[in-house]
Structures are given as structure tokens and as C-alpha cells.
PDB file of C-alpha atoms in Angstrom:
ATOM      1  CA  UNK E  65     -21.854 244.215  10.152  1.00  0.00           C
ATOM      2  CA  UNK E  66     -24.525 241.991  12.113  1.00  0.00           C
ATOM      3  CA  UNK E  67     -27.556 240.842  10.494  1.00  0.00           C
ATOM      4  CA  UNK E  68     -30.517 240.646  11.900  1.00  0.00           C
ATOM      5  CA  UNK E  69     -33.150 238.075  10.541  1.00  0.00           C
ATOM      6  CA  UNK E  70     -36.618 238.030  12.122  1.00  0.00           C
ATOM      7  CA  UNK E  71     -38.628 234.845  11.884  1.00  0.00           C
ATOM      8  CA  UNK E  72     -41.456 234.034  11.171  1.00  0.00           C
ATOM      9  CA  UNK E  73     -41.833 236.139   7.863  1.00  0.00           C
ATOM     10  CA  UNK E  74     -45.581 236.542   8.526  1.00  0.00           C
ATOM     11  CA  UNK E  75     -47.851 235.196  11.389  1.00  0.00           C
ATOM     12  CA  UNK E  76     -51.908 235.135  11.114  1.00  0.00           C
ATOM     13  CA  UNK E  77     -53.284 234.989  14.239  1.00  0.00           C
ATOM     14  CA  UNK E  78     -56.959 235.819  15.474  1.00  0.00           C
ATOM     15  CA  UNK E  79     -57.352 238.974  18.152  1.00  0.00           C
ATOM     16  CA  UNK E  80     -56.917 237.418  21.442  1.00  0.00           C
ATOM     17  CA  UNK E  81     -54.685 234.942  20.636  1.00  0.00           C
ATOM     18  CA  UNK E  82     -50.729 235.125  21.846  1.00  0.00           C
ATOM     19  CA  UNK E  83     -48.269 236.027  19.547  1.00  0.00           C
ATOM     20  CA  UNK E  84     -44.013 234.950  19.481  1.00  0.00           C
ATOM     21  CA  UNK E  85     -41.801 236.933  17.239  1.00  0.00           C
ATOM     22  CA  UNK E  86     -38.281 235.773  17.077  1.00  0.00           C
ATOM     23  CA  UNK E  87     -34.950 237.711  16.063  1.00  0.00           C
ATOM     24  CA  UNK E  88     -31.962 236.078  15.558  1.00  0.00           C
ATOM     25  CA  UNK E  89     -28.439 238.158  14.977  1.00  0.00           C
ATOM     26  CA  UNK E  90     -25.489 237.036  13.397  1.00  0.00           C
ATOM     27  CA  UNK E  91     -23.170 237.899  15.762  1.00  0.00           C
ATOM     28  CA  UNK E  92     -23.737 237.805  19.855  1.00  0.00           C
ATOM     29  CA  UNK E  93     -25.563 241.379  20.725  1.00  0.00           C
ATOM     30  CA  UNK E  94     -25.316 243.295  23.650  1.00  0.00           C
ATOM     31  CA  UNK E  95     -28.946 243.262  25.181  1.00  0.00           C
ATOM     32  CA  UNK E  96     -28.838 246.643  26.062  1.00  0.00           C
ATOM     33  CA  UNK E  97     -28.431 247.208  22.271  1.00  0.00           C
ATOM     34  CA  UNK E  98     -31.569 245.495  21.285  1.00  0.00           C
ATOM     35  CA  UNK E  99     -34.620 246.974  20.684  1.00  0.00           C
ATOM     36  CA  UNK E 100     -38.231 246.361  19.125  1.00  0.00           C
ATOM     37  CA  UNK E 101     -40.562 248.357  17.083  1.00  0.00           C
ATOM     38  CA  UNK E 102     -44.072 248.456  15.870  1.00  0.00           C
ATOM     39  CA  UNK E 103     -45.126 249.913  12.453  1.00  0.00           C
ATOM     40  CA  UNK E 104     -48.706 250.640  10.938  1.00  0.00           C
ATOM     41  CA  UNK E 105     -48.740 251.469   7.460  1.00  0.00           C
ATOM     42  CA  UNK E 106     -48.528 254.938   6.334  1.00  0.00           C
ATOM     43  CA  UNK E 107     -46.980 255.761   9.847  1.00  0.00           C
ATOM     44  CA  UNK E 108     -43.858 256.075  11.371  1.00  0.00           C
ATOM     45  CA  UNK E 109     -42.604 253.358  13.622  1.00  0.00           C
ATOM     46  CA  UNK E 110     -42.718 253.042  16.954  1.00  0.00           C
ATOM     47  CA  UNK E 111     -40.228 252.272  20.021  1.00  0.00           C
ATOM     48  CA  UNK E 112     -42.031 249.011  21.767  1.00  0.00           C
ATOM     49  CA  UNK E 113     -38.985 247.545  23.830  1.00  0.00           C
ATOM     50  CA  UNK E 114     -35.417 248.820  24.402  1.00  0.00           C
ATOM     51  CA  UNK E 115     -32.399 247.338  26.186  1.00  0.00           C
ATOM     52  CA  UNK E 116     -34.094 243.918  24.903  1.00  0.00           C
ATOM     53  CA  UNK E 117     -36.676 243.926  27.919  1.00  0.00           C
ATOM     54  CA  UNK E 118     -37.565 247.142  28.801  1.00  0.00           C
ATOM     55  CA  UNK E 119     -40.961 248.398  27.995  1.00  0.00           C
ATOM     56  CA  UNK E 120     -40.922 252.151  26.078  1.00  0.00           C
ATOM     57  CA  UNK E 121     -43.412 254.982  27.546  1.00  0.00           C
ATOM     58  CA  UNK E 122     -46.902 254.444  27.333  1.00  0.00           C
ATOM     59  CA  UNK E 123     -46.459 250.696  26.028  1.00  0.00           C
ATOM     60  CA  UNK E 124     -49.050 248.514  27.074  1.00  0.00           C
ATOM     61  CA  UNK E 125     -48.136 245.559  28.986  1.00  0.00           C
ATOM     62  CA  UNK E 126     -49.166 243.091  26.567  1.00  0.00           C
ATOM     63  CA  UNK E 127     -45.884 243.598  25.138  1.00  0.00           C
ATOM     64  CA  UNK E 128     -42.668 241.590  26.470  1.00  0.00           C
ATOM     65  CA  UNK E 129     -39.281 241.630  25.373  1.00  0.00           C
ATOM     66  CA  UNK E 130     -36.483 238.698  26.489  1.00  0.00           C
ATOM     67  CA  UNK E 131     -33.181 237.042  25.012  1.00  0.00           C
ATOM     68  CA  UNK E 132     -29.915 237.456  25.262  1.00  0.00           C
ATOM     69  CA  UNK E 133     -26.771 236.807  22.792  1.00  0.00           C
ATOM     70  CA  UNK E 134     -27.968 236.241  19.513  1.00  0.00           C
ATOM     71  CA  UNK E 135     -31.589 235.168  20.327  1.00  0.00           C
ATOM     72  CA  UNK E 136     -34.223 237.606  21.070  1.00  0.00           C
ATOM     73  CA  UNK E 137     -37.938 237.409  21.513  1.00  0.00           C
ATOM     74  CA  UNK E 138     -40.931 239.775  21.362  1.00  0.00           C
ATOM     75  CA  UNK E 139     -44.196 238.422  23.064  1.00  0.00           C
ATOM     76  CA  UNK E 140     -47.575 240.093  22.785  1.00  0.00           C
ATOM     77  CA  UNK E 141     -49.771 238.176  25.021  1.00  0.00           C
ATOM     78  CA  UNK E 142     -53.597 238.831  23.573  1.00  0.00           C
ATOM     79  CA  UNK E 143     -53.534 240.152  20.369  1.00  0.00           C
ATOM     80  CA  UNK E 144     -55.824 243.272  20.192  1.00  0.00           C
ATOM     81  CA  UNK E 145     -57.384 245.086  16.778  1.00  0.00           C
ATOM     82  CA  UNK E 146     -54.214 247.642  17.018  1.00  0.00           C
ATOM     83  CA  UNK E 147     -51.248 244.898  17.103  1.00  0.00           C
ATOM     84  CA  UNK E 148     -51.951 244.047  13.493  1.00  0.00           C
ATOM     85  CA  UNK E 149     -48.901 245.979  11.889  1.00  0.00           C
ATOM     86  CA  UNK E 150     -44.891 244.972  11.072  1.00  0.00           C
ATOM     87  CA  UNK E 151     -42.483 245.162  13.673  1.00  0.00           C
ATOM     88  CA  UNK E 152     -39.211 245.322  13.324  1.00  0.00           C
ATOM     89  CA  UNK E 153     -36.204 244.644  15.740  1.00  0.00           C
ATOM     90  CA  UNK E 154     -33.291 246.948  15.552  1.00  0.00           C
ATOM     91  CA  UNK E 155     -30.005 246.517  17.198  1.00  0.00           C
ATOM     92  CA  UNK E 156     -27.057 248.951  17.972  1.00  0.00           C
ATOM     93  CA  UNK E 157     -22.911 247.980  17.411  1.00  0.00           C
ATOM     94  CA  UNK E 158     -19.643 249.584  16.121  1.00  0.00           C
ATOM     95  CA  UNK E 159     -21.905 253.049  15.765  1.00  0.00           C
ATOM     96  CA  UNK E 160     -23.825 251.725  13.327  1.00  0.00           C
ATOM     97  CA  UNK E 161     -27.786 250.428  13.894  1.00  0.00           C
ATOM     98  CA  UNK E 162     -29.214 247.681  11.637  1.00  0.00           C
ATOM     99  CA  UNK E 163     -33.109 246.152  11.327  1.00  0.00           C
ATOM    100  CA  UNK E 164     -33.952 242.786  10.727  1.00  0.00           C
ATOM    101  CA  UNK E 165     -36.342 242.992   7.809  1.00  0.00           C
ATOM    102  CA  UNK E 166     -39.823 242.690   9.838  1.00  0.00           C
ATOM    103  CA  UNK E 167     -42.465 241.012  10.643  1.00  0.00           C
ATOM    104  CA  UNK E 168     -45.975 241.361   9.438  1.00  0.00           C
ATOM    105  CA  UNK E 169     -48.377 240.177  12.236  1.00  0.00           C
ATOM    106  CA  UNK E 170     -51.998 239.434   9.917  1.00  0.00           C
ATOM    107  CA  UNK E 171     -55.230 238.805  11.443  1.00  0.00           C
ATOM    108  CA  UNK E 172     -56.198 235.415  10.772  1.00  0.00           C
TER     109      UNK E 172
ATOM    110  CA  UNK G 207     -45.081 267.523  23.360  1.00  0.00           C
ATOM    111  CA  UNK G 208     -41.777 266.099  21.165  1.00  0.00           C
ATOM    112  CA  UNK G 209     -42.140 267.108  17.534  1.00  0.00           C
ATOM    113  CA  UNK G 210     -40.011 266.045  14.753  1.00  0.00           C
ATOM    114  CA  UNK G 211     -41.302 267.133  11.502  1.00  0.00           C
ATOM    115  CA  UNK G 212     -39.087 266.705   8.168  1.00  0.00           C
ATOM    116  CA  UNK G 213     -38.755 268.629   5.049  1.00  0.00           C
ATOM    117  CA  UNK G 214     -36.971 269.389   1.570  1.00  0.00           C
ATOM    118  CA  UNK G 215     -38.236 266.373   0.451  1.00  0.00           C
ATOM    119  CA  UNK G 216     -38.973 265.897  -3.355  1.00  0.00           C
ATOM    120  CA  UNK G 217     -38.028 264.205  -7.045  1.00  0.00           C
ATOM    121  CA  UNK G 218     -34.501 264.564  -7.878  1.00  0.00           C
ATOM    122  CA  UNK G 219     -32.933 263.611 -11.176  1.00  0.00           C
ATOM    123  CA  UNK G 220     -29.998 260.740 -10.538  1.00  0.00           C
ATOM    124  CA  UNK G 221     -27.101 262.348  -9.640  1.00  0.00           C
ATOM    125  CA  UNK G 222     -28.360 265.328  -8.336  1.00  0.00           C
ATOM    126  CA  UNK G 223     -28.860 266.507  -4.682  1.00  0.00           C
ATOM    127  CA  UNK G 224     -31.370 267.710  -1.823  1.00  0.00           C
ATOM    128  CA  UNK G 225     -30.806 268.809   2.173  1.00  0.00           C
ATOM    129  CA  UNK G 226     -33.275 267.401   3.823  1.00  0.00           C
ATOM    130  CA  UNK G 227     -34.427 268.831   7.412  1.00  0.00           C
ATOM    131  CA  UNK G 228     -36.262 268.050  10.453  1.00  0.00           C
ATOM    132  CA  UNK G 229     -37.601 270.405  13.030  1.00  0.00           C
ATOM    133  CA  UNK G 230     -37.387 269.620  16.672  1.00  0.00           C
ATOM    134  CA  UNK G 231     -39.742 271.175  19.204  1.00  0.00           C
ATOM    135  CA  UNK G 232     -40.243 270.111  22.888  1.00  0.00           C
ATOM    136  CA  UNK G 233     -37.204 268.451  24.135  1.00  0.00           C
ATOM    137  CA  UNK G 234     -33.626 269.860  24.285  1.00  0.00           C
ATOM    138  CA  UNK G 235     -32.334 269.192  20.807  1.00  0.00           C
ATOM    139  CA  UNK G 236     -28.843 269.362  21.910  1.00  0.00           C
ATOM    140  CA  UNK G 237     -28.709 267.102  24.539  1.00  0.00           C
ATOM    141  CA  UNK G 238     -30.098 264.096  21.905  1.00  0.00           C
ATOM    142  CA  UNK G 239     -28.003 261.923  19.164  1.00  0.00           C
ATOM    143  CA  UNK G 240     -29.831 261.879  16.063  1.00  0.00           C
ATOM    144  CA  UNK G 241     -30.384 259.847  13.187  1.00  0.00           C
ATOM    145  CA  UNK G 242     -32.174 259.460   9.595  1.00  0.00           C
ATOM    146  CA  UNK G 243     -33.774 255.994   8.744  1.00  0.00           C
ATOM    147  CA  UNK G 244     -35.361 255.347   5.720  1.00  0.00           C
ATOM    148  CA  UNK G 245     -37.535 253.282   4.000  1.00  0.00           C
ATOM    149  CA  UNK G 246     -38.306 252.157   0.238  1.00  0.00           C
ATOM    150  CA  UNK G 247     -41.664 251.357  -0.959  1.00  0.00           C
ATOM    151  CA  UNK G 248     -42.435 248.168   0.482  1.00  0.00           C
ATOM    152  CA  UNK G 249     -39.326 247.443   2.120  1.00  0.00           C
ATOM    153  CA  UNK G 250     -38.471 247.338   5.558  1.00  0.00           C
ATOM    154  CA  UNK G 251     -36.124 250.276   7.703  1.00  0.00           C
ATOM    155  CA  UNK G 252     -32.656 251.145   7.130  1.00  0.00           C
ATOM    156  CA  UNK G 253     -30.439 253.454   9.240  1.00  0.00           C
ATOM    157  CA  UNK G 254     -29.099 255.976   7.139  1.00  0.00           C
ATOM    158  CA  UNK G 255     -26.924 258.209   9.659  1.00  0.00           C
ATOM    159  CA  UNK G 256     -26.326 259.506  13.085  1.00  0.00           C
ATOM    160  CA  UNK G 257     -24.734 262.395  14.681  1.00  0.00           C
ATOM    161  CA  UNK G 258     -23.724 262.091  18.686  1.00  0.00           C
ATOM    162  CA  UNK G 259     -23.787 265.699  21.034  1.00  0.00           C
ATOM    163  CA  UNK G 260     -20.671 265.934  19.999  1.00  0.00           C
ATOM    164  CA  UNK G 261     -20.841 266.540  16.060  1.00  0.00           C
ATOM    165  CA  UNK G 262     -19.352 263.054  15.771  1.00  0.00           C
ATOM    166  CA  UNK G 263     -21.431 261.167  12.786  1.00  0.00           C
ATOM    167  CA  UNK G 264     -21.478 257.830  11.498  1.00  0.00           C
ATOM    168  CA  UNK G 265     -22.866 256.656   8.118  1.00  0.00           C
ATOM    169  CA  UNK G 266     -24.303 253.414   6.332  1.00  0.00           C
ATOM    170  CA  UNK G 267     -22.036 252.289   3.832  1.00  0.00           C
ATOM    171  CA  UNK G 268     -24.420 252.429   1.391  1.00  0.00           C
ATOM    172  CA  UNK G 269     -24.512 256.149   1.783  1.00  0.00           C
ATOM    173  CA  UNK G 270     -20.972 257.100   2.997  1.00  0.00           C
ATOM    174  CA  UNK G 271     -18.733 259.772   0.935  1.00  0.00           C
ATOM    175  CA  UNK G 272     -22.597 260.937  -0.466  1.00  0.00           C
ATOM    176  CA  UNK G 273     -24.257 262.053   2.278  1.00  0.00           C
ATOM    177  CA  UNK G 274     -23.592 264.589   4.894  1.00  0.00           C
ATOM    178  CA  UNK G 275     -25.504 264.302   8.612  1.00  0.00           C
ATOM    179  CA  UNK G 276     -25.455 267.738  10.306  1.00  0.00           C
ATOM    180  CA  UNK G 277     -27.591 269.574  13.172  1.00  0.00           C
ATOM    181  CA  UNK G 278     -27.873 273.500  14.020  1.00  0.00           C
ATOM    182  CA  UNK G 279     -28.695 273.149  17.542  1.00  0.00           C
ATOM    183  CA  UNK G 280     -29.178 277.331  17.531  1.00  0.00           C
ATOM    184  CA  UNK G 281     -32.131 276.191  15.285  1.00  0.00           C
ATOM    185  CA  UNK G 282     -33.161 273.036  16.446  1.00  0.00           C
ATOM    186  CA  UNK G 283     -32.830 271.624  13.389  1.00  0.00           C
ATOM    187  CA  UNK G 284     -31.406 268.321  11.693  1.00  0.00           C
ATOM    188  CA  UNK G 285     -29.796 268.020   8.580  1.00  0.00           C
ATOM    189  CA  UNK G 286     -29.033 265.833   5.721  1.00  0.00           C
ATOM    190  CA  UNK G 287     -27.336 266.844   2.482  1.00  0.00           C
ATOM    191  CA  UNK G 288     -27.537 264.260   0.193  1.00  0.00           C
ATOM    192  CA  UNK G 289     -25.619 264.208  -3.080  1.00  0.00           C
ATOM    193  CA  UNK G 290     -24.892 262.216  -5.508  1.00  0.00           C
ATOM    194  CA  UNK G 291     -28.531 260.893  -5.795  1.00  0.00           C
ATOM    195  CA  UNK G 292     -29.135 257.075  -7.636  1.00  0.00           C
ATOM    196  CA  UNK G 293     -32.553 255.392  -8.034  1.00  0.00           C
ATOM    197  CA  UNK G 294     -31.865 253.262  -5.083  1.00  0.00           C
ATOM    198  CA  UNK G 295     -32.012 256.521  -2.812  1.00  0.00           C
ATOM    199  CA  UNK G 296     -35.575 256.749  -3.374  1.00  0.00           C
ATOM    200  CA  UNK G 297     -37.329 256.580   0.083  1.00  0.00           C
ATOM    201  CA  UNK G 298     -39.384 257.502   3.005  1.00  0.00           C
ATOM    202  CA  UNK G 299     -36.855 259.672   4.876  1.00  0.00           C
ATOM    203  CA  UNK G 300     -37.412 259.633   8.508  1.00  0.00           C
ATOM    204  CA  UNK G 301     -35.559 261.852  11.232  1.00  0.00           C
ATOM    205  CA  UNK G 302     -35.609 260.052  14.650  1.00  0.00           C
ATOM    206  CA  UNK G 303     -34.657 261.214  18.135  1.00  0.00           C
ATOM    207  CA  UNK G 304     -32.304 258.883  20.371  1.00  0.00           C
ATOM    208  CA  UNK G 305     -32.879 257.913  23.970  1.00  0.00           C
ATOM    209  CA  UNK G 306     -30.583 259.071  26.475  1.00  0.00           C
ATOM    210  CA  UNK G 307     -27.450 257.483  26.347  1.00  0.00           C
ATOM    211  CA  UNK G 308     -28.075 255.976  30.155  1.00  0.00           C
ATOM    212  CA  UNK G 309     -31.533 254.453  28.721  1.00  0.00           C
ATOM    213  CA  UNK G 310     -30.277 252.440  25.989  1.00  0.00           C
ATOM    214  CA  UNK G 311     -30.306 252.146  22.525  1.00  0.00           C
ATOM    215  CA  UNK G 312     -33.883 252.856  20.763  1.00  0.00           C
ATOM    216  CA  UNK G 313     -35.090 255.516  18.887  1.00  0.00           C
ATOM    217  CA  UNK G 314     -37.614 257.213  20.677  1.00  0.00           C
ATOM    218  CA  UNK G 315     -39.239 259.513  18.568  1.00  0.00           C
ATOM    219  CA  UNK G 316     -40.059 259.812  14.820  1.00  0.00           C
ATOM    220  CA  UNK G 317     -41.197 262.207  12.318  1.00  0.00           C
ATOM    221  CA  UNK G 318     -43.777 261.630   9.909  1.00  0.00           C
ATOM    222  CA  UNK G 319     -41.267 261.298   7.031  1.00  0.00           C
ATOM    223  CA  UNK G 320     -40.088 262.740   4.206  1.00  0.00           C
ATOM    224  CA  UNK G 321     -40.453 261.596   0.491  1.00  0.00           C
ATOM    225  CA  UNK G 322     -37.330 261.170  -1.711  1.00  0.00           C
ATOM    226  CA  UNK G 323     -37.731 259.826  -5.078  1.00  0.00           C
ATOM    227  CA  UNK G 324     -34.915 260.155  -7.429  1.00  0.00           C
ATOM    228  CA  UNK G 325     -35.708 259.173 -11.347  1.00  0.00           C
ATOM    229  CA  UNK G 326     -33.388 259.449 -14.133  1.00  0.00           C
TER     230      UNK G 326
END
């Protein structure tokens, strides 16, 4: 099974401000496989990126994804009120789907 | 509009069972894989299971020979028949619609979730 692991754990960051979050997999990933999500709490999450780079419907484009292999990157460039949340990357292999185990963007 | 909205939710003894369900509405159900993910309080996701167009399903370990993914698409409706219940079962159970298979991987839309709690 690959394992995702997200990094940093948490990052505090003032609105405005550019934010990296990294995901590393265990095992090289197909990039179409790779995809991001954002997660408020007490809601369901929400498709960001898919196929590693590509942006989901009516996703700003603050958002970026990139990477390829094992290394993959989600960029938000200004940080607005409604980025503060967890987001998760997610990847698909061997018809199974596994998360890394988030990331909690905080405001600062 | 896409809809998902889950059901059959509840608090279950340990070893004991509940079908969960989820309700689709404005897409065509049938032409969409389908999966549960769920979530324990104050944890992150975890895929749960997955059935293709074709009936074909696929199952976390952690859940395999208890669980049982099936869809009615006469009904629109997702299933998941979960038996065998233990504490660490206890969960946010989401339903979640796949993108097309020429998009990509990503789950595209969610319900709002279903509550699972299982207590001895």
C-alpha cells in the first residue's frame, strides 16, 4: 500500500500571505492519480486539484497543484479568510485510494 | 444540482450491523464509480470502499470480509452493509461520487455524512 505523508503538520500563516503544502508518497505515483482536497470543519471535503495539476470546477485560481513521482505540491498563492481549513492529498493505485493524514493551514 | 445525501446512520452495539445509504440526484448514477470514506473524530479521511459501473468493488483491508459496497442504480442509491461492527468503526461515513474515468482520479462530490458510532 503507498503512504502518503503530508508535511508540514500545521502551517500559521497571516491572510495574504503564500502558502506551500508538500506530499510525499512512499512509492512513485502516477500524477494523474494525485489529487488535493480542502476540508472545513463540520463539512465535507472538497475536490481542489486532480490529475496532480488540474484545477476542479469552480476552484479559484489561487490554488496550484505540481509534482511528479513521489513529490507533490499544493500552492495557494494569497491566503484569503476561507483557506483556513485541513487539506488533505489523496492518491489512487492497485484500486485502492489512500490520504495522507492532512494539513491544518491556521491563521497566524 | 448533484446531491448525495446519506442515511441509516446510528449507535450500534460491537458486533452488530447497519446498511448505510446515500441518495443520488442530478447526475446519471450509473455512469459514476462510487465510494464511502470515512472519518473518526478528529482524525483525518480514510477510503472505505468503491464499486466501478460494472459492480466490480474493492475494499480497505481494514474493512474487507465485513463490509459489503453495493448500488441499485433503478434507485439511485448507494449502499453499504456493514457487519461485524468494532469500536474502531465509529465514524463520519461519507458517500462520494467519482470523476469520469477520462478526468482522473478525484472524488468529485460528497455528501454531508453519516454518523456511525458503535459502543459495546
Amino acid at each position: 500500500e503507498i503512504v502518503l505523508t503530508q508535511s508540514p503538520g500545521t502551517l500559521s500563516l497571516s491572510p495574504g500571505e503564500r502558502a506551500t503544502l508538500y506530499c510525499r508518497a512512499s512509492q512513485s505515483v502516477s500524477s494523474s492519480s494525485l489529487a488535493w482536497y480542502q476540508q472545513k470543519p463540520g463539512q465535507a471535503p472538497r475536490l481542489l486539484i486532480y490529475g496532480a495539476s488540474s484545477r476542479a470546477t469552480g476552484i479559484p485560481d489561487r490554488f496550484s497543484g505540481s509534482g511528479s513521482g513521489t513529490d507533490f505540491t499544493l500552492a495557494i498563492s494569497r491566503l484569503e479568510p476561507e483557506d483556513f481549513a485541513v487539506y488533505y492529498c489523496q492518491q489512487y493505485g492497485g484500486s485502492s485510494w489512500t490520504f495522507g493524514q492532512g494539513t491544518k493551514v491556521e491563521i497566524k | 444540482e448533484v446531491q448525495l445525501l446519506e442515511s441509516g446512520g446510528g449507535l450500534e452495539q460491537t458486533g452488530g450491523s447497519l446498511r448505510l445509504s446515500c441518495a443520488a440526484s442530478g447526475f446519471t448514477f450509473s455512469s459514476y464509480a462510487m465510494s464511502w470514506v470515512r472519518q473518526a473524530p478528529g482524525k483525518g479521511l480514510e477510503w472505505v470502499s468503491a464499486i466501478n459501473t460494472g459492480d466490480n468493488t474493492y475494499y480497505a483491508d481494514s474493512v474487507k470480509g465485513r463490509f459489503t459496497i453495493s448500488r441499485d442504480n433503478s434507485k439511485n442509491t448507494l449502499y453499504l452493509q456493514m457487519n461485524s461492527l468494532r469500536a474502531e468503526d465509529t465514524a463520519i461515513y461519507y458517500c462520494a461520487k467519482r470523476l469520469a474515468y477520462s478526468t482522473g482520479n478525484g472524488f468529485d462530490y460528497w455528501g454531508q455524512g453519516t454518523q456511525v458510532t458503535v459502543s459495546s
